[in-house]
PDB file of C-alpha atoms in Angstrom:
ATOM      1  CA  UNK I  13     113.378 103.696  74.841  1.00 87.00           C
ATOM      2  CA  UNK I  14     112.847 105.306  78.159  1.00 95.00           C
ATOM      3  CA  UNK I  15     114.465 103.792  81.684  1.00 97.00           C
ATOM      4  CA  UNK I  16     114.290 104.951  85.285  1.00 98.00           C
ATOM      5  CA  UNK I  17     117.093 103.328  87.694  1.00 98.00           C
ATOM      6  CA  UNK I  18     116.528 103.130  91.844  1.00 98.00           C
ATOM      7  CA  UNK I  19     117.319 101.829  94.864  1.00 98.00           C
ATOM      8  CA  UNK I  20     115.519  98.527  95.332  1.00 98.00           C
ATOM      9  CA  UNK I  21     113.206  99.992  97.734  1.00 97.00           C
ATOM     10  CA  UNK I  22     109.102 100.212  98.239  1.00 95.00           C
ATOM     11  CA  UNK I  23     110.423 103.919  98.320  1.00 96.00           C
ATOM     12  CA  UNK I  24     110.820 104.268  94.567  1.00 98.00           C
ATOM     13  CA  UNK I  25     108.006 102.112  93.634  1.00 97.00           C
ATOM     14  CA  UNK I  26     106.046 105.670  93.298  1.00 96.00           C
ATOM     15  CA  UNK I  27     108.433 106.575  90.703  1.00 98.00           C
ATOM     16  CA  UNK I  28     108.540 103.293  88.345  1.00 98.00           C
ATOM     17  CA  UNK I  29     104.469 103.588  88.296  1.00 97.00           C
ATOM     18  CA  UNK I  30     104.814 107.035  87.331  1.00 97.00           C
ATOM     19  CA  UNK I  31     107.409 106.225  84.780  1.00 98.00           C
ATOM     20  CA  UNK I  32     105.336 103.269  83.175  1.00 98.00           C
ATOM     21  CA  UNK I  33     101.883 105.036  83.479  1.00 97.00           C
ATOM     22  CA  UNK I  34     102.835 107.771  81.660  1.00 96.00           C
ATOM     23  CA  UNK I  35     104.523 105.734  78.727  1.00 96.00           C
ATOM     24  CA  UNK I  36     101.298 103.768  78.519  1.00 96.00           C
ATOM     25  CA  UNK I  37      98.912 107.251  78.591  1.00 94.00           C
ATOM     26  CA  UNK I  38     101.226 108.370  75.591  1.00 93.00           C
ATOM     27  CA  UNK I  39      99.948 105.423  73.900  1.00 93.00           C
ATOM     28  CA  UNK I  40      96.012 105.346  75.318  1.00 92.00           C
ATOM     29  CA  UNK I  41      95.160 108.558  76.728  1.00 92.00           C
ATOM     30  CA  UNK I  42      92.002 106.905  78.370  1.00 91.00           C
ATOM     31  CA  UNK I  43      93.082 103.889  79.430  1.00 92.00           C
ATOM     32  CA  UNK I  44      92.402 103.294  83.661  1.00 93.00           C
ATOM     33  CA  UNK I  45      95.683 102.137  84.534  1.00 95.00           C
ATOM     34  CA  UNK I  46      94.450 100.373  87.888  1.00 97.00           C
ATOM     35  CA  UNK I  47      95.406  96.774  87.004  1.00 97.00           C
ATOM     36  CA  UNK I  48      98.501  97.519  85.838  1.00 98.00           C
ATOM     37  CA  UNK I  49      99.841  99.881  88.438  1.00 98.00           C
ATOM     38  CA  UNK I  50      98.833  96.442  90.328  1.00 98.00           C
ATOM     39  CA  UNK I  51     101.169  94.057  88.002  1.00 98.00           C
ATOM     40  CA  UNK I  52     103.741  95.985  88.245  1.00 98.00           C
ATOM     41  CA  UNK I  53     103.781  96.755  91.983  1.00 97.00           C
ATOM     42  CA  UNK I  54     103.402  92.689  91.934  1.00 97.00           C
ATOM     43  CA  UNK I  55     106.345  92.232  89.945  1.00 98.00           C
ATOM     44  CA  UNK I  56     108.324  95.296  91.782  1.00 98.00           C
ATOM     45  CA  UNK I  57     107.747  93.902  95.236  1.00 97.00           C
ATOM     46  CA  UNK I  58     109.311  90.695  94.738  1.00 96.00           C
ATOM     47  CA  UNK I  59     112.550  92.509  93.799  1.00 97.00           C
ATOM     48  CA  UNK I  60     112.270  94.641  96.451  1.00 97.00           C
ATOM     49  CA  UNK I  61     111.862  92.001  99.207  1.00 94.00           C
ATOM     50  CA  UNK I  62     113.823  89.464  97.797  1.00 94.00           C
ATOM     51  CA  UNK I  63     116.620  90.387  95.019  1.00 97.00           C
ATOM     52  CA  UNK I  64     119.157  91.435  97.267  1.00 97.00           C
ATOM     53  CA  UNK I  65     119.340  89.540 100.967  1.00 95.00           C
ATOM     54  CA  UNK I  66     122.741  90.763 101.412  1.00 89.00           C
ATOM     55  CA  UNK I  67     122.903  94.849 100.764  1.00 90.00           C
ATOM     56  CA  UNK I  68     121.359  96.870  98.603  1.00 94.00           C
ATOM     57  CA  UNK I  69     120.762  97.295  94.843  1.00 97.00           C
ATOM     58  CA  UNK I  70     119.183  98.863  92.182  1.00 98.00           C
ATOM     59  CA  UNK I  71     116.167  98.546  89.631  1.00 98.00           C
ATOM     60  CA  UNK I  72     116.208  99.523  86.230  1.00 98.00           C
ATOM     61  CA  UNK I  73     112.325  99.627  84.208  1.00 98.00           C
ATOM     62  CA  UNK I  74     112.722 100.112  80.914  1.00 98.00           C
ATOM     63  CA  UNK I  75     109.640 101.025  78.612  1.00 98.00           C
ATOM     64  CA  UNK I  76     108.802 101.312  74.974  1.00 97.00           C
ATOM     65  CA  UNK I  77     106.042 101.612  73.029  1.00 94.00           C
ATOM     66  CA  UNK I  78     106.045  98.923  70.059  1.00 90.00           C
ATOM     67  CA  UNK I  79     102.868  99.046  67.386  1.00 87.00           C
ATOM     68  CA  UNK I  80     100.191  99.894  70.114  1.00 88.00           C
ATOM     69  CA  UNK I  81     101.742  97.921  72.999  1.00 95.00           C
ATOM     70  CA  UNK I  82     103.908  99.042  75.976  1.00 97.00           C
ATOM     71  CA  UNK I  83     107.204  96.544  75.918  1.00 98.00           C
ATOM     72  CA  UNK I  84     108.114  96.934  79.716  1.00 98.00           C
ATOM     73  CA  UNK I  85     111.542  95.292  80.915  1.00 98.00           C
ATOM     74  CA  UNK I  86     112.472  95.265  84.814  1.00 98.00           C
ATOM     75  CA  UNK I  87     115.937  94.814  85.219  1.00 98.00           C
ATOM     76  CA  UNK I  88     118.206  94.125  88.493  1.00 98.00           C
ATOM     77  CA  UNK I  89     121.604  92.613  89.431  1.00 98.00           C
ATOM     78  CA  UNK I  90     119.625  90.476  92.345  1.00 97.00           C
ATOM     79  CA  UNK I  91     119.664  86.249  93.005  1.00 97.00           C
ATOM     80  CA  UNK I  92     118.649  84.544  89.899  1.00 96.00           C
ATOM     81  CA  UNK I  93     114.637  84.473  90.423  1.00 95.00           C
ATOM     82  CA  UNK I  94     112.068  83.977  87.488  1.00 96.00           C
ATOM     83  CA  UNK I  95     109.074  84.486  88.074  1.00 95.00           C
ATOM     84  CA  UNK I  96     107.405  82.993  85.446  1.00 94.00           C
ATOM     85  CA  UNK I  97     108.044  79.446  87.008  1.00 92.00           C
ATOM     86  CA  UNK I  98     106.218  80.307  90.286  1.00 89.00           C
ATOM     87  CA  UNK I  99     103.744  77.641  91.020  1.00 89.00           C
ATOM     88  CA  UNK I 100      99.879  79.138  89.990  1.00 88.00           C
ATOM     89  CA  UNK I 101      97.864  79.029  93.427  1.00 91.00           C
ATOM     90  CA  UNK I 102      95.374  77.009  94.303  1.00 92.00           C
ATOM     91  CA  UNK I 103      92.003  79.273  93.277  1.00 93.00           C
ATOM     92  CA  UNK I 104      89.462  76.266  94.166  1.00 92.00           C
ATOM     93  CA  UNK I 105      90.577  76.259  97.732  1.00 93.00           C
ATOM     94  CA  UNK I 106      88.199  77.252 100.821  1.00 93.00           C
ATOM     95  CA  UNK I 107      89.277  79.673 103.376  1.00 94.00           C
ATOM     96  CA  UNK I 108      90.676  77.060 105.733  1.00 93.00           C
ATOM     97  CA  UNK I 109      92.717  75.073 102.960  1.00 93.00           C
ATOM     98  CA  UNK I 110      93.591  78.416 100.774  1.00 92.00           C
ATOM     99  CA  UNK I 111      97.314  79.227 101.391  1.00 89.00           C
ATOM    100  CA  UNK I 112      98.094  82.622 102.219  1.00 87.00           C
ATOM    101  CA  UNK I 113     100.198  84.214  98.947  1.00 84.00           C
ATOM    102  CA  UNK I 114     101.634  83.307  95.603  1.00 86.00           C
ATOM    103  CA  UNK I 115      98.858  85.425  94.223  1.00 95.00           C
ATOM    104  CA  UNK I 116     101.362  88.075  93.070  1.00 96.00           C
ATOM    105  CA  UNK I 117     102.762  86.857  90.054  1.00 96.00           C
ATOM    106  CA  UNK I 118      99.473  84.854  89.308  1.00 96.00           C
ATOM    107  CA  UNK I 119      97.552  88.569  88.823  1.00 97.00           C
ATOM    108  CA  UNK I 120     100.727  89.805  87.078  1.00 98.00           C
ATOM    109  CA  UNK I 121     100.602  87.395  84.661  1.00 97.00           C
ATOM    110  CA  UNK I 122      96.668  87.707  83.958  1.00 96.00           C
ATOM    111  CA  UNK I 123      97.879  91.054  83.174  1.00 97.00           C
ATOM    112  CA  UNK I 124     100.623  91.210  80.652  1.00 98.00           C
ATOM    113  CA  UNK I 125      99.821  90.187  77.198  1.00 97.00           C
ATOM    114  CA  UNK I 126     103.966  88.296  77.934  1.00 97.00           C
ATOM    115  CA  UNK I 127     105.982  87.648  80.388  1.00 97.00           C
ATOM    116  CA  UNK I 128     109.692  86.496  79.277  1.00 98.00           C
ATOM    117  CA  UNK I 129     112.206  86.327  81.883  1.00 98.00           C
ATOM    118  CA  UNK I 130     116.351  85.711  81.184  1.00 98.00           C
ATOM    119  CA  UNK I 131     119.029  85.628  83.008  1.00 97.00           C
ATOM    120  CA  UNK I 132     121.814  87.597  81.642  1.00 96.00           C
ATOM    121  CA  UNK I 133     125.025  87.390  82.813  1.00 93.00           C
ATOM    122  CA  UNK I 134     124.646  88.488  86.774  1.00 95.00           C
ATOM    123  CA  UNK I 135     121.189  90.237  86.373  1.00 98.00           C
ATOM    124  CA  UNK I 136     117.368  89.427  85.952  1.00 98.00           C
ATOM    125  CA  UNK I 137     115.909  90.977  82.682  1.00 98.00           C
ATOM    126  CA  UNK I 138     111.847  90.064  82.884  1.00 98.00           C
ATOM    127  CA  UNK I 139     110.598  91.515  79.497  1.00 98.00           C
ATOM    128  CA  UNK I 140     106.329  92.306  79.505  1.00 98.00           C
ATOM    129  CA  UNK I 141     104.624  93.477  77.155  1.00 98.00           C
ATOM    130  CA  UNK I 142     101.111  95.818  77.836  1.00 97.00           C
ATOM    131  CA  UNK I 143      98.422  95.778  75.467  1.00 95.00           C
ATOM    132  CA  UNK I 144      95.829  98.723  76.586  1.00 91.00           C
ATOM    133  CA  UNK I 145      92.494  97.490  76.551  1.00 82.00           C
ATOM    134  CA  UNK I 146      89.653  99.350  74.948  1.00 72.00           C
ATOM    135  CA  UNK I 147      88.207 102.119  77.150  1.00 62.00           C
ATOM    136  CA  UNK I 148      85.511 101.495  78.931  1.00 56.00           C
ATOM    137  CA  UNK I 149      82.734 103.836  79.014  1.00 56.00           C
ATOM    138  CA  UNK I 150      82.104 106.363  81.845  1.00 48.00           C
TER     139      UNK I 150
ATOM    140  CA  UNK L  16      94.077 103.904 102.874  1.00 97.00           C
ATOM    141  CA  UNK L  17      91.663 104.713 104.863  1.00 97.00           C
ATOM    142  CA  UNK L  18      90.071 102.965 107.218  1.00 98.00           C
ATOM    143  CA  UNK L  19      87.045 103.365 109.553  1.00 97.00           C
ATOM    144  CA  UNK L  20      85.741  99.992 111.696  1.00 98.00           C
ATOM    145  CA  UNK L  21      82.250 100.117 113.965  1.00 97.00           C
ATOM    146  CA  UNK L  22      79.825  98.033 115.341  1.00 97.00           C
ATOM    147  CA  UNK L  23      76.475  98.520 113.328  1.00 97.00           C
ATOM    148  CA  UNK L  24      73.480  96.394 114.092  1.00 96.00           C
ATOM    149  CA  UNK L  25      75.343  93.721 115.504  1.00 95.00           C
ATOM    150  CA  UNK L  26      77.957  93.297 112.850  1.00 97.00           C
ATOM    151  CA  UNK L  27      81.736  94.826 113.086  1.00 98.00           C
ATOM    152  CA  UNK L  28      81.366  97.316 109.763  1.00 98.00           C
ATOM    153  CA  UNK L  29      85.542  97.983 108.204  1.00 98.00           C
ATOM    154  CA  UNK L  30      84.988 100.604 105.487  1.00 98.00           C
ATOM    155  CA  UNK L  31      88.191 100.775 103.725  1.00 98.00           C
ATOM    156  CA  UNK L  32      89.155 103.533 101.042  1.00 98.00           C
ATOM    157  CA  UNK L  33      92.210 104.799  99.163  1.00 98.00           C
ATOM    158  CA  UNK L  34      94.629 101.856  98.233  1.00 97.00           C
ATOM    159  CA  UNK L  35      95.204  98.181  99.842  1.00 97.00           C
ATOM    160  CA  UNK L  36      98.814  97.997  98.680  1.00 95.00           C
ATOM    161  CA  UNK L  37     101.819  96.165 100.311  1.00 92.00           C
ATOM    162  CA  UNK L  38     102.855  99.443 102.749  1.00 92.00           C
ATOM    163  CA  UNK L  39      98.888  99.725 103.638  1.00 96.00           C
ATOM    164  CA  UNK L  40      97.705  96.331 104.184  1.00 96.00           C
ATOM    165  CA  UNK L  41      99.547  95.200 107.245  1.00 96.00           C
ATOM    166  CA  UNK L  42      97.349  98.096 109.042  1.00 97.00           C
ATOM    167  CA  UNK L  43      93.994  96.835 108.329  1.00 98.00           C
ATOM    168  CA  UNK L  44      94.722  93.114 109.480  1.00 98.00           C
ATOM    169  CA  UNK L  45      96.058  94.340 112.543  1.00 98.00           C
ATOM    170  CA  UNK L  46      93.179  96.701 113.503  1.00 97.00           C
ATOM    171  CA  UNK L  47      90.670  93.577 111.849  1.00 98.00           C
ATOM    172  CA  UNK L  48      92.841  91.091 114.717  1.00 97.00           C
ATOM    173  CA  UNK L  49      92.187  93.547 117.979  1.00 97.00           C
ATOM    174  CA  UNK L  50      88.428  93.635 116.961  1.00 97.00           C
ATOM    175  CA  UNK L  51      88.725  89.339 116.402  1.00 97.00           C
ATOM    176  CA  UNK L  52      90.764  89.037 119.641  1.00 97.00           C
ATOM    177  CA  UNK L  53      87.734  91.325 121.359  1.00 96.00           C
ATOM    178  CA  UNK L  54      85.316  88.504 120.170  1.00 96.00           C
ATOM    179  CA  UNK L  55      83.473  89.978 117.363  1.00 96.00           C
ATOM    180  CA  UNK L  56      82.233  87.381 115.175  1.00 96.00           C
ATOM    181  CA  UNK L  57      80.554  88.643 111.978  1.00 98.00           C
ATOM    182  CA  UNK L  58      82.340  91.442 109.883  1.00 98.00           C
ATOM    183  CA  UNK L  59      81.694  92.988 106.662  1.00 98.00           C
ATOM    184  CA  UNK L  60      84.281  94.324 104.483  1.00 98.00           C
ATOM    185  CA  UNK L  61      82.956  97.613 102.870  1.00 98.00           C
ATOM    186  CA  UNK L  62      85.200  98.283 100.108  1.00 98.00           C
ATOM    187  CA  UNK L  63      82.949 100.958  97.998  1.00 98.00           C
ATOM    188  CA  UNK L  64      85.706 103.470  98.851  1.00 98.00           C
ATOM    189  CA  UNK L  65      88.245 101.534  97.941  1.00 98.00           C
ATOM    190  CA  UNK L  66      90.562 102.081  94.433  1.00 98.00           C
ATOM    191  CA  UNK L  67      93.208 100.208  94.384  1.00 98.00           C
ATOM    192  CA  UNK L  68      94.101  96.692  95.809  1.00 98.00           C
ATOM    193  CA  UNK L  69      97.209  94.896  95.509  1.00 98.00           C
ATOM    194  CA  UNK L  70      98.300  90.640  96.280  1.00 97.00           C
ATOM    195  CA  UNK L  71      99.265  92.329  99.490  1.00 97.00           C
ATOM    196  CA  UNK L  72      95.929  93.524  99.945  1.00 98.00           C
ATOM    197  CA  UNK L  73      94.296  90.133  99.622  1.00 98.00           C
ATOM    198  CA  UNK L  74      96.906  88.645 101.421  1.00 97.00           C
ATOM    199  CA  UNK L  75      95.651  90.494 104.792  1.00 97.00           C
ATOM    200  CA  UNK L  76      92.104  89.687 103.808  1.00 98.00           C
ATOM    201  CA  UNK L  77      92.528  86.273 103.690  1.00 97.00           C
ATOM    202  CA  UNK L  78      94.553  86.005 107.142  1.00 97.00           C
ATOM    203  CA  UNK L  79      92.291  87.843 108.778  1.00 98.00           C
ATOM    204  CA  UNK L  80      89.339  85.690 107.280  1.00 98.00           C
ATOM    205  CA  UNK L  81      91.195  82.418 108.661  1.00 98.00           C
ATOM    206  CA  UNK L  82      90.901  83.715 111.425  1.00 97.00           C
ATOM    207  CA  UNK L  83      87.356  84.546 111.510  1.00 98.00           C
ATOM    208  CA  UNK L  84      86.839  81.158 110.298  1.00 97.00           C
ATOM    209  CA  UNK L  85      88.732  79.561 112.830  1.00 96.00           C
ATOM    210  CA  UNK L  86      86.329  80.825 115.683  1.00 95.00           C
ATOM    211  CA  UNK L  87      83.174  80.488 113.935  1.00 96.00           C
ATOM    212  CA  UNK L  88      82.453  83.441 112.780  1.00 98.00           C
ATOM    213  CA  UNK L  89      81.606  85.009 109.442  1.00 97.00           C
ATOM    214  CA  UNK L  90      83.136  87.526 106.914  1.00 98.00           C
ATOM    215  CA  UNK L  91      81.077  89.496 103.689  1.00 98.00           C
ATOM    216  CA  UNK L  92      82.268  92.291 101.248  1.00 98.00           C
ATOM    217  CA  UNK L  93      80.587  94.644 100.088  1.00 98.00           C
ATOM    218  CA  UNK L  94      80.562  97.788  96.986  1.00 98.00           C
ATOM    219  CA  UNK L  95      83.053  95.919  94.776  1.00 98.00           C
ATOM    220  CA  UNK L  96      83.708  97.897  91.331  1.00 97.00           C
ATOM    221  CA  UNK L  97      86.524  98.917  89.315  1.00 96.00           C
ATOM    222  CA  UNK L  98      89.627  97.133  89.470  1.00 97.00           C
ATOM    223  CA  UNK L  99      88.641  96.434  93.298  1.00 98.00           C
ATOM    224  CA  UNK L 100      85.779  93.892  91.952  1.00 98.00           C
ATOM    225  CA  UNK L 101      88.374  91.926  89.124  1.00 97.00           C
ATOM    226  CA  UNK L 102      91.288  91.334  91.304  1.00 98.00           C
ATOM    227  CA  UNK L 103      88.622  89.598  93.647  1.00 98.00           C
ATOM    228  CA  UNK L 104      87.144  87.807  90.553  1.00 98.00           C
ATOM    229  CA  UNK L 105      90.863  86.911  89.268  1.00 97.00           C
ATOM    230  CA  UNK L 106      91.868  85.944  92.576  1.00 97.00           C
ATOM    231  CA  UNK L 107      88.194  83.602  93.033  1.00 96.00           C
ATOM    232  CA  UNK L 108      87.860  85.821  96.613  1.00 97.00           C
ATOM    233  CA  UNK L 109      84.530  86.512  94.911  1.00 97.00           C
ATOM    234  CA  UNK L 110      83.807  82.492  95.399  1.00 96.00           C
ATOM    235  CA  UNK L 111      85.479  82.154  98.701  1.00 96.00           C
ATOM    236  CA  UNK L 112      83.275  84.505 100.380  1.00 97.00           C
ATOM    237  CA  UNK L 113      80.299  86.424 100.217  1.00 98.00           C
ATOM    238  CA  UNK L 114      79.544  89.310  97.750  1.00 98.00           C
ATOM    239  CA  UNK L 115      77.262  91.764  98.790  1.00 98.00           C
ATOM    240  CA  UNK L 116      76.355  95.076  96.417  1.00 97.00           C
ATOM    241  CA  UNK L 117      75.637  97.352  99.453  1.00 97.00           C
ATOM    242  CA  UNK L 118      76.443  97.945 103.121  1.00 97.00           C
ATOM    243  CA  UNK L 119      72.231  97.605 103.891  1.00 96.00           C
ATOM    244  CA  UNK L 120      72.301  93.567 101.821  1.00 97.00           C
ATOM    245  CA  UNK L 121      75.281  92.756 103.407  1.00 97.00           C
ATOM    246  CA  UNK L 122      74.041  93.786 107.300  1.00 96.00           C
ATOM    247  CA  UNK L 123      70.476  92.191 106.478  1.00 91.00           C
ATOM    248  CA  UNK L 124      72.225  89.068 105.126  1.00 81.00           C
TER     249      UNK L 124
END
């Protein structure tokens, strides 16, 4: 198991991607990492902005690969939050009605094969799991 | 991101490149709002440039498309691909507005 630990800021969301990309390239040389560079920014974000209103903190992303799959687990000492129970948005709506955000955690979860979140002691362990998909040509 | 807005035939043109992520998105609804504010009505969204696209990214698309909406006007994207094209299919922004597959469709539209 490999983990990276910073400052909850958008500073060292560089890092993280870098940290998880390259775990997932061990495991699919070719795949295009674009959607999940997206996920996790998603998932990263909402940390960032939100897991600690009163100071600072960090983030810990643990990854390792498991029989093909990438189990990725984002870790802080933030407010209780779980983002699995966000609310999915409202996809049907028009562009008066549609409300702006909650799409975050909607595309993160489109992209993880799971998405387990636990609240252990005083921190926030959300456990994914990446499958690469097949390459596609070109 | 980069980001390049003119008028061309009548239509206010944004071609957007590089990545739409939450430190880069703020930027293109604000320069989007001074065109809107100037009274431009019909804009298209060229995002053949552009690679990467987060929530945040959509986020700015669809305030600035409310806005749009609000005074009339219209709003089209164009050159979707990669993972540009299935965060707007994920997200149904491919149903909410119109998809063009070039810059010339989307300015004869």
């Amino acid at each position: 198991m490999d983990s990276l630990r910073l400052p909850a800021t958008l500073s060292s969301l560089p890092g993280f991607r870098d940290h998880v990309c390259s775990a997932v390239l061990g495991l699919a040389p070719d795949v295009d990492t674009g959607m999940l560079e997206m996920a996790l920014e998603e998932l990263l974000v909402n940390v960032v902005n939100y897991a600690y209103p009163e100071g600072s903190g960090d983030i810990e992303v643990e990854t390792e690969a498991r029989g093909g799959a990438l189990r990725i687990a984002i870790i802080d000492a933030g407010l209780a939050y779980d983002p699995t129970e966000t609310t999915p948005p409202d996809l049907e709506a028009g562009i008066e009605d549609r409300p702006i955000g909650g799409l975050g955690v909607f595309l993160a979860k489109k992209v993880f094969a799971s998405m387990i979140y636990r609240r252990d002691e005083d921190k926030n362990i959300l456990e994914l799991s990446y499958a690469p998909p097949p390459s596609a040509p070109g | 991101m980069k980001l390049n807005v003119e008028a061309i035939q009548g239509k206010v043109v944004a071609k957007v490149g590089g990545s739409m992520d939450t430190v880069a998105a703020p930027s293109f609804q604000k320069e989007l709002e001074t065109w809107i504010a100037k009274g431009d009505k019909a804009f298209v969204v060229d995002v053949s440039e552009l690679e990467y696209i987060t929530s945040a990214g959509l986020r700015s698309i669809l305030a600035v498309a409310k806005k749009i909406k609000a005074d009339q006007g219209t709003i089209s994207f164009c050159g979707l691909d990669g993972m540009v094209k299935e965060v707007f299919e994920m997200s149904f922004f491919t149903q909410m507005f119109p998809i063009h597959g070039t810059l010339d469709e989307a300015l004869g539209s």
